[in-house]
Amino acid sequence: MDLVSIEEIRDAASRVKGAAVRTPLLEQSWAPLWLKPESLQPIGAFKVRGAYNAIAALNEDQRARGVCAFSSGNHAQAVAYAAKRFGIPATIIVPDVAPRAKVEATKALGAEVIEVPIDRQESSALAVAEERALTMIPPFDHRDVIAGQGTVGLEIAEDLPDAGVVLVPLSGGGLASGVGTAIKALLPGAKVIGVEPELAADTAEGLRAGRRIEWPMDLRARTSADGLRAQPSDLTFAHLQAVLDDVVTVSEEEIGEAVRTLAHRARLIAEPSGATATAAYLSHRDALPPGKVVSVVSGGNMDPATLAALLADRG
Amino acid sequence: MDLVSIEEIRDAASRVKGAAVRTPLLEQSWAPLWLKPESLQPIGAFKVRGAYNAIAALNEDQRARGVCAFSSGNHAQAVAYAAKRFGIPATIIVPDVAPRAKVEATKALGAEVIEVPIDRQESSALAVAEERALTMIPPFDHRDVIAGQGTVGLEIAEDLPDAGVVLVPLSGGGLASGVGTAIKALLPGAKVIGVEPELAADTAEGLRAGRRIEWPMDLRARTSADGLRAQPSDLTFAHLQAVLDDVVTVSEEEIGEAVRTLAHRARLIAEPSGATATAAYLSHRDALPPGKVVSVVSGGNMDPATLAALLADRG
């Protein structure tokens, strides 16, 4: 399979400049840990990079007709935000179980939001795109989306050339594919480790088996990390096989503790999905290769009540 | 009085590079508001800029003997952090009412911490400095400290040349003096507005009167914004008279609401002092001059229980 190249990621970097925040790499004073706070992006997650890059790569005619997406939340906001910047219409199909904060934020960005049962999300989106002649911007199964997320890795390599380990959360695999591709190209000595919730560890199992393994949605839906319930496509799985050195799985308790540590020590609000990579550092340090550790804090969108409950729990 | 110049702030910028994070200016998608998240500094507050600049400006002999400071918290950590980077000893005198999180973090940075009653903090620090031949790094009453804090303003001017209003919290006045000096030099059309808690509004009263007005500590100690209980010195008051266009005061309720809004909308943990400038935007927008508004989120250090209580309060 023809994998995304570092040149495509460099092209993405020049496209997303100005639309995505060039996030700093935050060295922590309490641990040999560097955090990449993608929670500080305009829509609170790295997804703005891939969505913006994919829309920027469309031709004028396609773009003017508008875009469409389906997402459990952060990709929805990212497509809405990018479309708003381009001044084009966006239609977002979200599962009716999505956190209210994410749904409301998507609407506030001017997108039309259609809520459907989670198992009809993809089919509904395809039907709407067909009917309205919209271009579908997929959450991860697309070269331009992967290349856009890869700009996170490009920036990590620029800011910490002697990084030893890069921890990145795994779900559909777009972020890990892009970051891994950039790191392997620019810092060949660094290890790239994917991190999954134990309750949605389909990719860990699939990589061990050497092929994609399906986990039913009712199993994956158990994790509090609602952004990590997707599974890789053929395209992202091929990337993950090529660029990941290992996968670490973390428990729900470890994810909650990472949310609290990021708030108290790093002053960052991370949603459970966004704290998952840091949970691997905090709770599985001994299982990681040696060297300076970078953890991608992928997002920070959460219902206020969920956040309050997580921070009130003294674990 | 000879005020700090933009050249001194530029010198500070080259000194603190690498020691202080070059924080991004975060454009918000929910409001025409730009946040300068100094809560992301290694010690969770802007104070690292001034402390590091002041220590960097010492001669080798002075520096080798070590430094001393008194502080309600964030300046303590900043001096400890900067001393650690230089590999020199730091002795910090803290009031026994300081938040535990700040005291523990200061010790964890390798400083010797001496706790004293709040009204003996300054005299104890002077005695220790004399006895041990340490150089005192004051929290705000020092040109190099003011110049270091001014680098926040330098970066704001670089990142948003068409800023209309810059909101900055007021306490001892080091941050506001430095930021105001930089903004007035680089963006002469922008207004610089100081923000104070109503319960510690000595500077608002002093600027109206045209002279420093003392508020007794037991009055100032009422505000939850524990970093904003200090009062300007002659040096900082002269700067504030020269560079501030206005002062806005905010209630404790407005500060609490700003902590919640920063967490939920901007995914930033701000301590009450750090949220005070943003409270002026959220609750007193009509009192501000027109134009793009920048708010300095000055710090994010708080006891976990205080944070949990603030976020659990739905205001």
XYZ file of C-alpha atoms in Angstrom, chain A:
315
model
C 0.000 0.000 0.000
C 1.178 3.519 -0.840
C 1.733 5.198 2.489
C 1.628 8.931 3.263
C 5.065 10.506 2.808
C 6.904 13.098 4.864
C 6.559 15.433 1.859
C 2.756 15.230 2.115
C 3.060 16.096 5.810
C 5.299 19.076 4.990
C 2.736 20.264 2.443
C 0.047 19.913 5.095
C 2.129 22.010 7.492
C 2.225 24.917 5.076
C -1.549 24.625 4.466
C -2.628 24.503 8.135
C -0.328 27.318 9.213
C -2.501 30.031 10.730
C -5.588 27.810 10.949
C -4.130 25.408 13.518
C -2.176 26.640 16.544
C 1.548 25.888 16.421
C 1.351 24.327 19.890
C 4.433 24.501 22.119
C 6.068 21.337 23.457
C 5.760 21.762 27.226
C 8.667 20.425 29.272
C 7.410 19.370 32.693
C 9.388 20.272 35.817
C 8.018 17.291 37.823
C 9.008 14.524 35.366
C 11.208 13.949 32.278
C 8.078 14.367 30.196
C 7.181 16.703 27.337
C 3.522 17.364 26.543
C 2.131 18.336 23.141
C -1.089 20.144 24.133
C -3.387 19.734 21.142
C -6.210 20.510 23.565
C -5.281 24.158 22.897
C -6.354 24.034 19.254
C -9.309 26.334 18.439
C -11.760 23.426 18.673
C -9.935 21.753 21.535
C -8.355 18.869 19.616
C -5.737 17.965 16.996
C -8.517 17.119 14.521
C -8.493 20.652 13.124
C -5.193 19.863 11.418
C -6.461 16.955 9.326
C -9.849 18.468 8.569
C -8.377 21.792 7.497
C -5.734 20.133 5.341
C -8.314 17.933 3.600
C -10.602 20.889 2.838
C -7.660 23.034 1.711
C -6.688 20.284 -0.751
C -10.115 20.303 -2.496
C -10.532 22.179 -5.753
C -12.554 25.413 -5.697
C -15.726 23.812 -7.110
C -15.757 20.943 -4.656
C -15.086 23.277 -1.771
C -17.817 25.746 -2.736
C -20.477 22.989 -2.672
C -19.636 22.269 0.943
C -18.449 19.396 3.080
C -19.947 16.666 5.184
C -18.616 14.538 8.052
C -19.588 11.954 10.636
C -17.914 11.940 14.011
C -18.331 11.216 17.690
C -17.366 14.794 18.372
C -13.967 16.356 17.863
C -13.762 15.672 14.120
C -17.237 17.183 13.804
C -16.068 20.428 15.390
C -12.892 20.387 13.348
C -14.746 20.129 10.031
C -17.243 22.788 11.159
C -14.410 25.099 12.187
C -12.409 24.590 8.989
C -15.516 25.059 6.832
C -16.331 28.270 8.673
C -12.812 29.577 7.998
C -13.289 28.840 4.294
C -16.813 30.305 4.366
C -18.421 27.103 3.040
C -21.360 25.060 4.401
C -20.752 22.013 6.621
C -23.192 19.226 7.458
C -22.241 16.999 10.377
C -23.811 13.644 11.224
C -23.237 12.819 14.917
C -24.263 9.780 16.953
C -27.077 10.534 19.397
C -24.814 9.323 22.237
C -22.188 12.045 21.603
C -21.358 14.310 24.579
C -23.643 17.350 24.578
C -20.711 19.750 24.877
C -19.324 18.525 21.581
C -22.687 18.664 19.779
C -23.448 22.181 21.000
C -19.963 23.411 20.108
C -20.381 22.028 16.568
C -23.666 23.870 16.127
C -22.132 27.059 17.511
C -19.541 26.897 14.725
C -22.339 27.266 12.174
C -22.608 23.672 10.994
C -25.871 21.870 10.346
C -25.950 18.941 12.803
C -27.957 15.765 12.185
C -28.150 13.293 15.085
C -28.620 9.573 14.260
C -28.193 6.227 16.080
C -24.494 5.383 16.297
C -24.743 2.318 14.026
C -26.334 4.399 11.258
C -23.818 7.244 11.439
C -21.700 6.319 8.440
C -24.573 5.268 6.172
C -26.529 8.423 6.979
C -23.509 10.581 6.231
C -22.932 8.890 2.887
C -26.586 9.382 1.955
C -26.547 13.082 2.893
C -23.297 13.659 1.005
C -24.725 11.988 -2.116
C -28.043 13.843 -1.964
C -26.485 17.283 -1.438
C -23.355 16.772 -3.580
C -21.136 17.447 -0.571
C -17.573 16.213 -0.223
C -17.165 13.787 2.651
C -14.262 14.590 4.966
C -13.582 11.289 6.753
C -12.318 11.301 10.354
C -9.172 9.298 9.520
C -9.460 7.130 6.390
C -7.982 9.710 4.005
C -4.428 10.631 2.986
C -4.915 14.365 3.484
C -6.384 13.834 6.944
C -3.470 11.594 7.956
C -0.989 14.108 6.538
C -2.659 16.927 8.465
C -2.470 15.039 11.772
C 1.152 14.268 10.925
C 2.024 17.927 11.403
C 1.869 17.201 15.147
C 4.815 14.839 14.655
C 6.666 17.345 12.485
C 6.488 19.922 15.276
C 7.571 17.401 17.926
C 10.630 16.523 15.836
C 11.482 20.217 15.426
C 11.103 21.001 19.135
C 12.765 17.932 20.690
C 15.246 16.378 18.250
C 16.519 14.021 20.976
C 13.106 12.593 21.870
C 13.360 8.912 22.762
C 9.702 7.912 22.898
C 6.558 9.435 21.431
C 3.242 8.305 22.967
C 0.163 8.786 20.833
C -3.444 7.644 21.369
C -4.945 5.049 19.026
C -8.475 4.969 17.685
C -9.147 5.202 13.948
C -5.410 5.632 13.697
C -5.186 8.882 11.759
C -3.179 10.720 14.422
C -0.858 7.794 15.144
C -0.333 7.151 11.416
C 0.586 10.757 10.731
C 2.696 11.319 13.846
C 4.458 7.979 13.410
C 5.253 8.723 9.764
C 6.757 12.102 10.664
C 8.766 10.771 13.614
C 10.148 7.774 11.722
C 11.230 10.044 8.855
C 12.793 12.778 11.002
C 13.888 11.032 14.219
C 14.606 7.453 13.151
C 16.029 6.596 16.579
C 12.832 7.467 18.447
C 10.228 4.853 19.335
C 6.580 5.523 18.525
C 4.173 3.853 20.939
C 0.421 3.734 20.406
C -1.788 3.827 23.487
C -5.269 2.316 23.721
C -7.848 1.898 26.479
C -7.974 -1.754 27.577
C -11.708 -1.595 26.893
C -11.177 -0.685 23.219
C -7.913 -2.466 22.465
C -8.783 -3.734 19.009
C -5.640 -2.272 17.457
C -3.308 -3.847 20.035
C -4.897 -7.193 19.247
C -4.857 -6.564 15.501
C -1.198 -5.582 15.389
C -0.249 -8.731 17.329
C -2.312 -10.816 14.888
C -0.923 -8.992 11.844
C -4.400 -8.098 10.571
C -7.315 -5.857 11.569
C -9.445 -7.400 14.310
C -13.043 -6.188 14.677
C -14.338 -5.481 18.146
C -18.131 -4.986 18.321
C -19.149 -1.392 19.073
C -20.871 -2.382 22.333
C -17.503 -3.530 23.670
C -15.600 -0.431 22.477
C -18.323 1.873 23.824
C -17.420 0.825 27.398
C -14.402 3.128 27.614
C -14.795 6.631 29.016
C -12.411 7.740 26.264
C -15.230 8.474 23.838
C -12.839 9.678 21.155
C -11.026 6.320 21.084
C -13.925 4.034 20.158
C -13.207 3.901 16.411
C -11.136 1.225 14.646
C -8.448 1.608 11.971
C -9.257 1.382 8.277
C -7.105 -0.631 5.859
C -5.197 2.572 5.116
C -4.444 3.558 8.698
C -3.788 -0.035 9.786
C -1.091 -0.313 7.120
C 0.495 2.865 8.474
C 0.307 1.625 12.051
C 2.000 -1.654 11.062
C 4.784 0.353 9.441
C 5.396 3.045 12.073
C 4.423 1.800 15.540
C 7.075 0.143 17.676
C 4.610 -1.064 20.287
C 1.151 -0.589 21.781
C 0.457 -0.040 25.488
C -3.044 -0.445 26.919
C -4.326 1.484 29.934
C -7.201 0.981 32.356
C -10.082 3.366 32.938
C -8.647 4.154 36.390
C -5.292 5.024 34.833
C -7.002 7.316 32.330
C -8.888 9.113 35.125
C -5.701 9.547 37.114
C -4.002 11.012 34.023
C -6.827 13.547 33.606
C -6.219 14.653 37.208
C -2.434 14.752 36.870
C -2.629 16.822 33.681
C -4.949 19.288 35.436
C -2.934 19.570 38.634
C 0.613 19.329 37.327
C 0.429 20.633 33.763
C -2.624 22.931 34.138
C -4.200 21.324 31.072
C -7.774 20.157 30.683
C -7.591 16.840 28.844
C -10.656 14.760 28.032
C -10.224 11.029 28.809
C -9.170 10.300 25.198
C -6.713 13.183 25.390
C -5.191 11.893 28.636
C -4.775 8.299 27.463
C -1.233 8.624 26.117
C -0.131 10.346 29.325
C -1.694 7.495 31.330
C 0.785 5.140 29.646
C 3.655 7.305 30.904
C 2.274 7.683 34.436
C 1.280 4.050 34.983
C 3.495 2.020 32.626
C 6.774 3.926 32.672
C 8.788 0.740 33.178
C 7.336 -0.786 30.025
C 8.542 2.130 27.877
C 11.879 2.341 26.039
C 14.494 4.666 27.577
C 14.840 8.343 26.712
C 12.889 11.573 26.820
C 9.168 10.909 26.571
C 6.724 13.011 24.559
C 3.018 12.506 25.160
C 0.397 13.873 22.788
C -2.509 15.405 24.740
C -4.892 15.031 21.843
C -7.999 16.881 23.057
C -9.808 18.592 25.902
C -13.547 18.639 25.142
C -15.738 17.336 27.892
C -19.096 18.048 29.497
C -18.552 20.291 32.543
C -20.217 17.706 34.786
C -17.858 14.972 33.562
C -14.862 17.190 34.192
C -16.067 18.149 37.675
C -16.672 14.492 38.556
C -13.244 13.416 37.305
C -11.459 16.148 39.266
C -13.516 15.529 42.425
C -12.478 11.857 42.395
C -9.263 11.697 44.389
C -8.485 8.322 42.786
